[in-house]
GROMACS .gro file of C-alpha atoms in nm:
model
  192
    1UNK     CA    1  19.606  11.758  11.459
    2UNK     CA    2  19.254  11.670  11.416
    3UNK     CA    3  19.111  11.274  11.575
    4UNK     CA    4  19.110  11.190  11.176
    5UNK     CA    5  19.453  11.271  11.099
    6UNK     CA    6  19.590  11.121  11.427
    7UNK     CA    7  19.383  10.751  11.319
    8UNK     CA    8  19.468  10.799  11.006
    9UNK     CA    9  19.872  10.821  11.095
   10UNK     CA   10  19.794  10.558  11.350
   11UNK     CA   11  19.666  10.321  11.124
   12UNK     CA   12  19.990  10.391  10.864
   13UNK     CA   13  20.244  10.330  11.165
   14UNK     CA   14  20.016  10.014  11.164
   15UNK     CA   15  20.055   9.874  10.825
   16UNK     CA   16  20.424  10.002  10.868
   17UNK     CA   17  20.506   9.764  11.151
   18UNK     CA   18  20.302   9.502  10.970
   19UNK     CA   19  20.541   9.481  10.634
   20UNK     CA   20  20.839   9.524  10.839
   21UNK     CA   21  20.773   9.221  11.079
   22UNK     CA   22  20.658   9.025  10.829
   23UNK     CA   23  21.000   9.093  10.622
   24UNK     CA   24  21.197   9.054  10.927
   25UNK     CA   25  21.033   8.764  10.973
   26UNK     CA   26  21.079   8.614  10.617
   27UNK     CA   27  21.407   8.721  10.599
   28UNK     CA   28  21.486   8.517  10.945
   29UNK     CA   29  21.324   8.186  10.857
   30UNK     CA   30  21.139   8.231  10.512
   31UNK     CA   31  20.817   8.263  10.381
   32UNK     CA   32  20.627   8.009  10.505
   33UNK     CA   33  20.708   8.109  10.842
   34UNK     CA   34  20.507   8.438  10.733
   35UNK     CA   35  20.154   8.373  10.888
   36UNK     CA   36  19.883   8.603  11.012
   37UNK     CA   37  19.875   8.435  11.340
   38UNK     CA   38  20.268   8.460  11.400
   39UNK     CA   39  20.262   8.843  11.305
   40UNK     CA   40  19.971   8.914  11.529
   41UNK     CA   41  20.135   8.803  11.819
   42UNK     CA   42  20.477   8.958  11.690
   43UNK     CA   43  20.295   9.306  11.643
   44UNK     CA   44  20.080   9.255  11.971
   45UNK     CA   45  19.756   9.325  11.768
   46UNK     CA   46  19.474   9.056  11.734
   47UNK     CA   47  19.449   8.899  11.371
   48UNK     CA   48  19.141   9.092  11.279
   49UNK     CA   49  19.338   9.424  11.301
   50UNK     CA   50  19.600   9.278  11.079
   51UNK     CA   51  19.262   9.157  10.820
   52UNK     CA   52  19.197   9.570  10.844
   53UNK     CA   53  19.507   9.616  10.675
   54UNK     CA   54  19.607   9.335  10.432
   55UNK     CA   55  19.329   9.064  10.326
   56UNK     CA   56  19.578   8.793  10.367
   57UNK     CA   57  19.953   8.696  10.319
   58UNK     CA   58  19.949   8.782   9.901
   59UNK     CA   59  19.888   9.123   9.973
   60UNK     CA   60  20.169   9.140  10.275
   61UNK     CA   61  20.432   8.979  10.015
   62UNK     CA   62  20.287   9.235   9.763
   63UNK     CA   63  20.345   9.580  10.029
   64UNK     CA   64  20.706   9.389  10.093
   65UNK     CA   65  20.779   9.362   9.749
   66UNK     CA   66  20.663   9.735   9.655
   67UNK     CA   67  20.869   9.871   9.975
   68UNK     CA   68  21.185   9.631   9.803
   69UNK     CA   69  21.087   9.747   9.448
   70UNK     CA   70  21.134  10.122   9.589
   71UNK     CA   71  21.465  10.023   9.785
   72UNK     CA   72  21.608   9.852   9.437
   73UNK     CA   73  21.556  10.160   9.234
   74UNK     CA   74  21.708  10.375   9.488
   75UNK     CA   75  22.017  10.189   9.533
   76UNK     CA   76  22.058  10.127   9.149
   77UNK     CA   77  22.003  10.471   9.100
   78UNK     CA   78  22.281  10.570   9.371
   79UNK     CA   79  22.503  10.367   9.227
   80UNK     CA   80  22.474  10.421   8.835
   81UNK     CA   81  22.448  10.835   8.950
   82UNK     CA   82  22.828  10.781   9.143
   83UNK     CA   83  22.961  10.563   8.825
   84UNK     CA   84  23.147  10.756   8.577
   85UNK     CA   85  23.144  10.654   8.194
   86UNK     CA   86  22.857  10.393   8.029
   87UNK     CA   87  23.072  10.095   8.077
   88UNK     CA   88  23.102  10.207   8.478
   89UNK     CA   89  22.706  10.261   8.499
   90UNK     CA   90  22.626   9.951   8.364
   91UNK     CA   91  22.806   9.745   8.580
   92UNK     CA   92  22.746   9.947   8.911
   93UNK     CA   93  22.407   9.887   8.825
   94UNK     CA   94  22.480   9.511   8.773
   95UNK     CA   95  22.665   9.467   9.105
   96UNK     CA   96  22.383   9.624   9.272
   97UNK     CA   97  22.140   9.418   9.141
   98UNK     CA   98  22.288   9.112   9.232
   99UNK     CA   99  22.408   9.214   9.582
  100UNK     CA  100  22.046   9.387   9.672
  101UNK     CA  101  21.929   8.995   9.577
  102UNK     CA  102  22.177   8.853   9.828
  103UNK     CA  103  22.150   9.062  10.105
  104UNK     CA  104  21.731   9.076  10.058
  105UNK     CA  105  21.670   8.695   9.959
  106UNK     CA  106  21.319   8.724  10.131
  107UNK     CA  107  21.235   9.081   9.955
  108UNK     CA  108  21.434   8.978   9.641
  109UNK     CA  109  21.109   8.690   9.655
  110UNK     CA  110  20.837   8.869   9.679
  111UNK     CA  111  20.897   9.032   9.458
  112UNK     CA  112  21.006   8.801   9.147
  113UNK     CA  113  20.933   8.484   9.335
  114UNK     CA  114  20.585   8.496   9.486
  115UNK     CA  115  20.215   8.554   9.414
  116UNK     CA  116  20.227   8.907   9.558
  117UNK     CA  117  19.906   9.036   9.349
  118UNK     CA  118  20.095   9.275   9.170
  119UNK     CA  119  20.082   9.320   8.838
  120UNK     CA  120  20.412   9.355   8.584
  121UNK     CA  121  20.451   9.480   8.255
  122UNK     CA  122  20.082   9.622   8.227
  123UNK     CA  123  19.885   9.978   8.260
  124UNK     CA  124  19.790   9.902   8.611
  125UNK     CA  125  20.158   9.796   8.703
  126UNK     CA  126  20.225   9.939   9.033
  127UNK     CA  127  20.452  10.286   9.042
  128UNK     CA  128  20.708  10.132   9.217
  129UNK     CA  129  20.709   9.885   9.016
  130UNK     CA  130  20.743  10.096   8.721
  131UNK     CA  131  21.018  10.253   8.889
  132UNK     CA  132  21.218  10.019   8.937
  133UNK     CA  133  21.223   9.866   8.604
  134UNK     CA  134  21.250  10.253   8.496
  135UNK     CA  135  21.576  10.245   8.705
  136UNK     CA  136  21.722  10.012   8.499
  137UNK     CA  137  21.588  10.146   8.189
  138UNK     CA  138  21.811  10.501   8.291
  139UNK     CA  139  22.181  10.356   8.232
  140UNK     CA  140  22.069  10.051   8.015
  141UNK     CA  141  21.892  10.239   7.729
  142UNK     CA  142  22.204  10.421   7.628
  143UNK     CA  143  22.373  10.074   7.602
  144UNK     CA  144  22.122   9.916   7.436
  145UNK     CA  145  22.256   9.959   7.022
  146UNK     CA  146  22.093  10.134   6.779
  147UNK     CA  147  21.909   9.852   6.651
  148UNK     CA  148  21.748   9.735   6.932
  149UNK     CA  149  21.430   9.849   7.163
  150UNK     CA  150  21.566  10.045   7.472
  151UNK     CA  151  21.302   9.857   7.644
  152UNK     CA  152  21.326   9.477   7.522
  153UNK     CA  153  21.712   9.524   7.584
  154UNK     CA  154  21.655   9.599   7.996
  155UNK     CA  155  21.442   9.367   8.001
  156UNK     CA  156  21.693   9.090   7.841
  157UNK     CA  157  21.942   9.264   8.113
  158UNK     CA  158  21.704   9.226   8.391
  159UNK     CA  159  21.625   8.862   8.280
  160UNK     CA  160  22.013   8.779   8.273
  161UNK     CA  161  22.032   8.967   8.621
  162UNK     CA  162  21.795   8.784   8.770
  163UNK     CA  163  21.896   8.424   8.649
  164UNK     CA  164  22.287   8.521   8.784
  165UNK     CA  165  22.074   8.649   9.098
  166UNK     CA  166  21.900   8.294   9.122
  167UNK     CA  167  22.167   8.046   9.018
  168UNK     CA  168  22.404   8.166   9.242
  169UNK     CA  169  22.164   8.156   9.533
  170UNK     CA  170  22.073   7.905   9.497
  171UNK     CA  171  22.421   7.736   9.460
  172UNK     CA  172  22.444   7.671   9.150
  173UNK     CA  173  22.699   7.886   9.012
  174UNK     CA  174  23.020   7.929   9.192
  175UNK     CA  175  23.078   8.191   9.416
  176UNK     CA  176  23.413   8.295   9.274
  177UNK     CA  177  23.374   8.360   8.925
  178UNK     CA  178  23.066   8.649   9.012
  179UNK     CA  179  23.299   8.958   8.895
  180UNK     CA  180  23.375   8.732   8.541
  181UNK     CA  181  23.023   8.700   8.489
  182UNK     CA  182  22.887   9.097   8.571
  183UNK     CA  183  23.189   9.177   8.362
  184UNK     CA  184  23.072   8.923   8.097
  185UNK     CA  185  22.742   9.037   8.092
  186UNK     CA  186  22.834   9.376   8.070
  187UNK     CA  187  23.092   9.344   7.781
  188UNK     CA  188  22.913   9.117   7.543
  189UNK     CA  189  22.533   9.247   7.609
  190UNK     CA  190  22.579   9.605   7.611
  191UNK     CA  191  22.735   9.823   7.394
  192UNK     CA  192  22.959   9.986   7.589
   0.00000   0.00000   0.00000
């Protein structure tokens, strides 16, 4: 291994440990606990190594949000893949949704939450970005009714997903009707 390649995989294990402790440390005690100063000393490097990787917080909450944004679409896609039948996929794909925004409250916010510097919905969209929503697109296309855009129907999904995701964290919806409404949103939504 040449003294490029060996920097060069230093300085990824780098930005690696960066996004990690700052999602560990979001997910601990929340964003705002997220600064440069607090992940220096957490990663033992001094802040201007951390300003060699990411300009500032935005673009740490943007690297934690693509790394959650290629998480999402891998569960979803595990899930819909093990579902058998239309009906099945859709709501595998809701449940996993929803629980990946429970069990990632800090990731789940970066990424629909916070100023990340990432771009949605446009050419220069991220890929993982793009992926994900292309995740969803997979089993909700086929659902979506003849009449209706493929595309404009995930994203009505996704935008139903994501209230149910929000509400209920934030305690607004009671925890024990969660099954009525994926099975709600599933029935009267898609065509199944």
């Amino acid at each position: 291994m040449s003294v490029q390649e060996r920097k060069q995989r230093e300085r990824a294990e780098r930005e690696r440990l960066i996004v990690a402790t700052a999602r560990e440390l979001a997910e601990q005690q929340g964003w705002d606990a997220v600064t440069t100063r607090r992940l220096a000393e957490r990663i033992e490097y001094s802040q201007p190594v951390l300003y060699s990787h990411f300009r500032g917080k935005r673009e740490i909450i943007g690297a934690v949000a693509l790394e959650g944004a290629t998480e999402m679409a891998a569960a979803i896609r595990a899930a819909t893949a093990a579902a058998d039948g239309r009906r099945a996929r859709v709501t595998a794909l809701a449940r996993t949704y929803l629980d990946f925004a429970a069990r990632n409250p800090a990731v789940y916010d970066a990424l629909f939450r916070l100023d990340g510097g990432l771009a949605f919905a446009q050419e220069d969209t991220p890929e993982p970005l793009k992926d994900a929503f292309a995740a969803l697109l997979e089993s909700l296309a086929e659902v979506a009714g003849d009449d209706v855009h493929p595309g404009v129907f995930t994203e009505t999904f996704w935008a139903a997903l994501h209230g149910l995701a929000t509400l209920t964290r934030a305690g607004r919806l009671p925890p024990e009707y969660a099954e009525q409404r994926v099975a709600l949103l599933v029935d009267r939504l898609a065509v199944v």
